[in-house]
Short mmCIF file of C-alpha atoms in Angstrom, two decimals:
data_model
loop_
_atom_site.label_atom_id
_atom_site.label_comp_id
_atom_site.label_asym_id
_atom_site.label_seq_id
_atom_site.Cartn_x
_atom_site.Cartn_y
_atom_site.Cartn_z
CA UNK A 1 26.02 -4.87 -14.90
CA UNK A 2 22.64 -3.49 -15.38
CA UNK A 3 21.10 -0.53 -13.59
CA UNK A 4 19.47 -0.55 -10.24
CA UNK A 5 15.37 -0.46 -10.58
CA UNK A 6 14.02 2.65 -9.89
CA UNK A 7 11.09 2.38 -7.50
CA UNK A 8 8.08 4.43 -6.64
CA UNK A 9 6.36 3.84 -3.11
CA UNK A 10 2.66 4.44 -3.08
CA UNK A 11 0.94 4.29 0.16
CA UNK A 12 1.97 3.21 3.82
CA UNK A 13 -1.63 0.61 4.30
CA UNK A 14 0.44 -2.55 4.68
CA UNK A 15 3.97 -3.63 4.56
CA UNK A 16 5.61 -1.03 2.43
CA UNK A 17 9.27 -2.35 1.13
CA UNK A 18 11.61 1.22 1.49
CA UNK A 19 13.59 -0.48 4.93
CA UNK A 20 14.03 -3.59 2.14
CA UNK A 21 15.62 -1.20 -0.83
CA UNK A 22 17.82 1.02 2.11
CA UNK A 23 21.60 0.51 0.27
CA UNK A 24 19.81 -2.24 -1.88
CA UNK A 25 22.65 -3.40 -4.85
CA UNK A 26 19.63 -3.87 -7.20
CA UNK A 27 16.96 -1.41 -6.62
CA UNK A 28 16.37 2.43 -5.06
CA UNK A 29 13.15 4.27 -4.25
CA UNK A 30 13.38 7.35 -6.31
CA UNK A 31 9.97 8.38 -5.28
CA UNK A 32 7.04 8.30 -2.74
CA UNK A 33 3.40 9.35 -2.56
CA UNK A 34 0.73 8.75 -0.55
CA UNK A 35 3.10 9.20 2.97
CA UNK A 36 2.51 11.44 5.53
CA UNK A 37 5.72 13.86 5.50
CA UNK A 38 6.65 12.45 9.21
CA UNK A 39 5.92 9.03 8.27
CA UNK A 40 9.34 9.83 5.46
CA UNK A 41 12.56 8.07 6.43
CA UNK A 42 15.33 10.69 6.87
CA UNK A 43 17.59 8.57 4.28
CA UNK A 44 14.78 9.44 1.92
CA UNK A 45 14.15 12.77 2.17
CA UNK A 46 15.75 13.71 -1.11
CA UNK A 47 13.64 11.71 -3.28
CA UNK A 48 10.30 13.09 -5.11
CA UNK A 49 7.22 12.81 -2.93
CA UNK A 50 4.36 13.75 -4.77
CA UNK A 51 0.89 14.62 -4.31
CA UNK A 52 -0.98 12.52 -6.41
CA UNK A 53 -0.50 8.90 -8.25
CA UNK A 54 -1.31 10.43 -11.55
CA UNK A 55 2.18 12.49 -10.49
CA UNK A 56 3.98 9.19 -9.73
CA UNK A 57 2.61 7.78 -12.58
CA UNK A 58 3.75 10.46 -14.88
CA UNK A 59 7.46 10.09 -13.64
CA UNK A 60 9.41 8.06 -16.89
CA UNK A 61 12.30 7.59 -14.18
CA UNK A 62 10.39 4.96 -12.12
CA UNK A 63 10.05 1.21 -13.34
CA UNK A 64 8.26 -0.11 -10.87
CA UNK A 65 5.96 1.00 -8.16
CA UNK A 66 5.06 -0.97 -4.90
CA UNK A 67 1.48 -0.36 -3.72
CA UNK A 68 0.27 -0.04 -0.30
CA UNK A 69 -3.21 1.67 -1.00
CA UNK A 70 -4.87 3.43 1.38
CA UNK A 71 -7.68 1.39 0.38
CA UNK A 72 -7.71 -1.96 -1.51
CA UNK A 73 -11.05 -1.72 -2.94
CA UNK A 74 -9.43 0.88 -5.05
CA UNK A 75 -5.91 -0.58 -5.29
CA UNK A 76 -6.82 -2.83 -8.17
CA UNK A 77 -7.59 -0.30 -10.52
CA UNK A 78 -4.70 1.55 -9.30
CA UNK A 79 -2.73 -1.31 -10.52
CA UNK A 80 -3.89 -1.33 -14.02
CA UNK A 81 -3.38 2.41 -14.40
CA UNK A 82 0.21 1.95 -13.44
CA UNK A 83 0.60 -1.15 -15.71
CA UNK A 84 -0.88 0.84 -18.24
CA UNK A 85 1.34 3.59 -17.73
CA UNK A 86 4.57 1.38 -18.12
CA UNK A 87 5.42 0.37 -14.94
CA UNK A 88 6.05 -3.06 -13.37
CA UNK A 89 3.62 -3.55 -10.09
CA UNK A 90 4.54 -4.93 -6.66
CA UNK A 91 1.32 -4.67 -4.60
CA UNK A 92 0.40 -5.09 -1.11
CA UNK A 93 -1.96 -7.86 -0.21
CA UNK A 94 -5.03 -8.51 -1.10
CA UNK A 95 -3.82 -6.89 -4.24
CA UNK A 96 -7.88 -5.95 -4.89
CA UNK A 97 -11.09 -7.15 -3.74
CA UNK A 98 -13.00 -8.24 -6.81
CA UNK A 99 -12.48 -11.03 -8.89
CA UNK A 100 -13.47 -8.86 -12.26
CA UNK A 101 -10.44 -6.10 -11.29
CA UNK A 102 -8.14 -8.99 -11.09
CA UNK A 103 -9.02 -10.39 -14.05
CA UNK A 104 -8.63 -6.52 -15.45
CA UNK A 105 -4.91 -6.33 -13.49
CA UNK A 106 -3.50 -9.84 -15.09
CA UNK A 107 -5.26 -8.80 -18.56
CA UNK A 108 -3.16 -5.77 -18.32
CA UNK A 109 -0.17 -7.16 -17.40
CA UNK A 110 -0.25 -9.31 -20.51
CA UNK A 111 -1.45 -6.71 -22.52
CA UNK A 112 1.27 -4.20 -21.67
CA UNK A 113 4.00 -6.81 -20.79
CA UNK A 114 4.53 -4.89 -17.52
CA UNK A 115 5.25 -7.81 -14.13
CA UNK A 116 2.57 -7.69 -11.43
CA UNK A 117 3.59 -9.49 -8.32
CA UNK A 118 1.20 -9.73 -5.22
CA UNK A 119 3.77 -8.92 -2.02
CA UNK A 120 4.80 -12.71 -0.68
CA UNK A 121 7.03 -12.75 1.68
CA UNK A 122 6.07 -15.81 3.17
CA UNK A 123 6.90 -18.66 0.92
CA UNK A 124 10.54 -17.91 1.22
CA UNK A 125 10.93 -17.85 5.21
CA UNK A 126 10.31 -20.73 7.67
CA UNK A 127 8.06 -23.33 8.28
CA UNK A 128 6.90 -22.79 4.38
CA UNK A 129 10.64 -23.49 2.84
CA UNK A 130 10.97 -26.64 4.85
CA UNK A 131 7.35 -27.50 4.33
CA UNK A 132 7.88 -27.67 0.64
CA UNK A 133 11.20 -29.28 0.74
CA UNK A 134 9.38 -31.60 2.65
CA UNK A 135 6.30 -31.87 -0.36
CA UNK A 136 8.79 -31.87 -2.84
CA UNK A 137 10.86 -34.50 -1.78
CA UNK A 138 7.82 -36.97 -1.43
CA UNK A 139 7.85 -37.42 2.19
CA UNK A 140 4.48 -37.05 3.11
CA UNK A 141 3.24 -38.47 -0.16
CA UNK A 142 0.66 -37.34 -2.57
CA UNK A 143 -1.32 -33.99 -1.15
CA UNK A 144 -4.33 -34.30 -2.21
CA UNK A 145 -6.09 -31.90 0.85
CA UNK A 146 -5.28 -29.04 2.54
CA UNK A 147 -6.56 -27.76 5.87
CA UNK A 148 -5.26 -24.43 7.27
CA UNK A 149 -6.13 -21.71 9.73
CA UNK A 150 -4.78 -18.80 10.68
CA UNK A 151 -6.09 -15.88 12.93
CA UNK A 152 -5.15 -12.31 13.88
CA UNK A 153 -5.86 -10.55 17.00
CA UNK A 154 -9.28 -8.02 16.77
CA UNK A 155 -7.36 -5.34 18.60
CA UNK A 156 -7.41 -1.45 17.98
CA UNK A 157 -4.82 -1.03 15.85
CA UNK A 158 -6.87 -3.61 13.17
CA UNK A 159 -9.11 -1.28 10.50
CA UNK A 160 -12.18 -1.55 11.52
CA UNK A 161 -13.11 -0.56 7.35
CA UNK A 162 -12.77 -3.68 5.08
CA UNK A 163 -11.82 -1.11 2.50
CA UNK A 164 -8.47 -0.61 4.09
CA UNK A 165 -7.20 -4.18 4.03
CA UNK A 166 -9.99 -6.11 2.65
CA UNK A 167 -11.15 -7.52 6.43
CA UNK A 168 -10.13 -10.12 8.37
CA UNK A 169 -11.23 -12.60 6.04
CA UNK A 170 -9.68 -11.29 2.77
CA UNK A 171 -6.45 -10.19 4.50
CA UNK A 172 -5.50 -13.19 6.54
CA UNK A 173 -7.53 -15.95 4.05
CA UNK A 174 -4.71 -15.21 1.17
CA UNK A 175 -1.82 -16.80 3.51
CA UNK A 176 -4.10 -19.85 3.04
CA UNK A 177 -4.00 -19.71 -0.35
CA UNK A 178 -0.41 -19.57 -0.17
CA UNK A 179 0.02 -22.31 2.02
CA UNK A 180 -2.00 -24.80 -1.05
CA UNK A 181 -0.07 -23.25 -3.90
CA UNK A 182 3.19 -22.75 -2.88
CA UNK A 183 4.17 -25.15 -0.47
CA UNK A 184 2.09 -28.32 -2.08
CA UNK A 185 2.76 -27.10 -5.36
CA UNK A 186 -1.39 -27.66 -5.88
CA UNK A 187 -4.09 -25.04 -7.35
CA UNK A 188 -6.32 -24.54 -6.02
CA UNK A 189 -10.16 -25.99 -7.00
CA UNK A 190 -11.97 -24.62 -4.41
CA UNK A 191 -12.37 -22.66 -1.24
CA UNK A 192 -14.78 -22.11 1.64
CA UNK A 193 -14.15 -19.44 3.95
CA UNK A 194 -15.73 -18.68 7.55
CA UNK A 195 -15.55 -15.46 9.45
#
């Protein structure tokens, strides 16, 4: 049986995965950074929390970090440093807010044959696994279109700074995306967004 994958948190902005890895059979934070030492679960007080990413970074126990950036517009190249320093990436969405610094974080993945994975819950609860059960078994047909919407409140507790989570449009317009590519099976050609 192989090893449990060591994991590195980075960053509480977003929906950080240490409840998910708690007495996990295949994977264990080892480390965290970027949390607030109150913000630490008591079952994880014994793990390294360091100061700094270039600290996490440096760490040759941890394969693979999960990013919750304090801010996405510098998440991206975040990313790349971390593929670059040997470590698989599981990232918080939007995973960056350029199109360039993706192109850099999948150009790096190849390069250094480290995984990136953008966090996606989603396709894997319900309505999206009936929905593509549904698409898959040819009962609505050919899907040639795609309509969606989907809002979130403007309350207090929303970041008022894009740079946290990429705004309102960046944040919630990626479950959109979703919805085309995993559930119709489609890529998608092109996109219009409104806020």
């Amino acid at each position: 049986m192989l090893g449990k994958v060591r994991v590195g948190l980075f960053g509480t902005e977003g929906h950080q995965i240490h409840e998910d890895l708690r007495e996990h059979p295949r994977g264990e934070v080892v480390a965290v950074c970027g949390f607030e030492s109150d913000t630490v679960p008591d079952y994880l007080s014994n793990v390294n929390n360091y100061e700094t990413l270039d600290e996490l970074l440096m760490d040759d126990s941890i394969q693979l970090i999960s990013f919750c950036s304090p801010f996405k517009d510098e998440q991206g190249w975040q990313i790349i440093n971390a593929l670059e320093a040997g470590k698989h990436v599981y990232a918080e969405k939007p995973c960056c807010l350029e199109e360039l610094v993706l192109d850099g974080i999948i150009a790096a993945s190849k390069r250094t044959g480290m995984r990136f994975h953008e966090m996606n819950a989603c396709s894997f609860v319900q309505p999206y696994t009936t929905l593509r059960d549904l698409v898959q078994d040819g009962a609505i047909g050919e899907v040639i279109q795609i309509q969606s919407q989907k809002s979130y409140p403007w309350t207090d507790w929303r970041p008022k700074d894009e740079r946290i989570d990429g705004g309102l449009t960046r944040q919630v317009g990626i479950y959109n995306l979703r919805l085309a590519e995993h559930v119709a099976g489609l890529k998608v050609s092109s996109l219009e967004i409104r806020e």
